[in-house]
Amino acid sequence: MGDPELRSDEKVLIRTQGVYVKSIPFEGILTNKRIILIDRAKNLLPPKEIPLVTIKEAEAGENAIRDQIITLSVMAKTGETRQMILTFSRQA
């Protein structure tokens, strides 16, 4: 699976391996427009996209085993706010 297509006004700011969502590993790509999560390990899941404009709140912290986390409050298409926790494993 290659890189996702970027829009004409979009650029990659940073990318990293070892971003986990619900224990599933992804490569995380932050652009100036969205967060893209790509399943590079198994290539089974389609890429997940989080447009930056839908992020209402972001809180940094760490979990019980001291991995760094970011808890995002994201506005869903239904209008409700959902939480998504991105975990950055120290072992990755």
Steps between C-alpha positions, in 0.01 A plus 500: 500500500648831392462844644158663487438766240540851629279787397662781302511729807614226740848411623641239738623654825616184679461124484572225751467126544357343814178695546239274657124533500325231707820288493520512118831638366496771235739736330385850588529782248421854609432747221390859520141377431457159668641207693531185289542158662629223272513127581853425378540184713228285343357722224151375587333818622423794274672827594320702767479876466429759767453847351661755731186718487304221674735491800335699779751424776834322542653399832846349547576248772631153566340165562558253784821364344629852434450505123421848372139552392293769336128497569307667219141619521377469142170623356339207317286537186194443720587814698595319818846525654703180523830434670794341326818407684825488305771309687867548416672183616845531654580152363426591137 
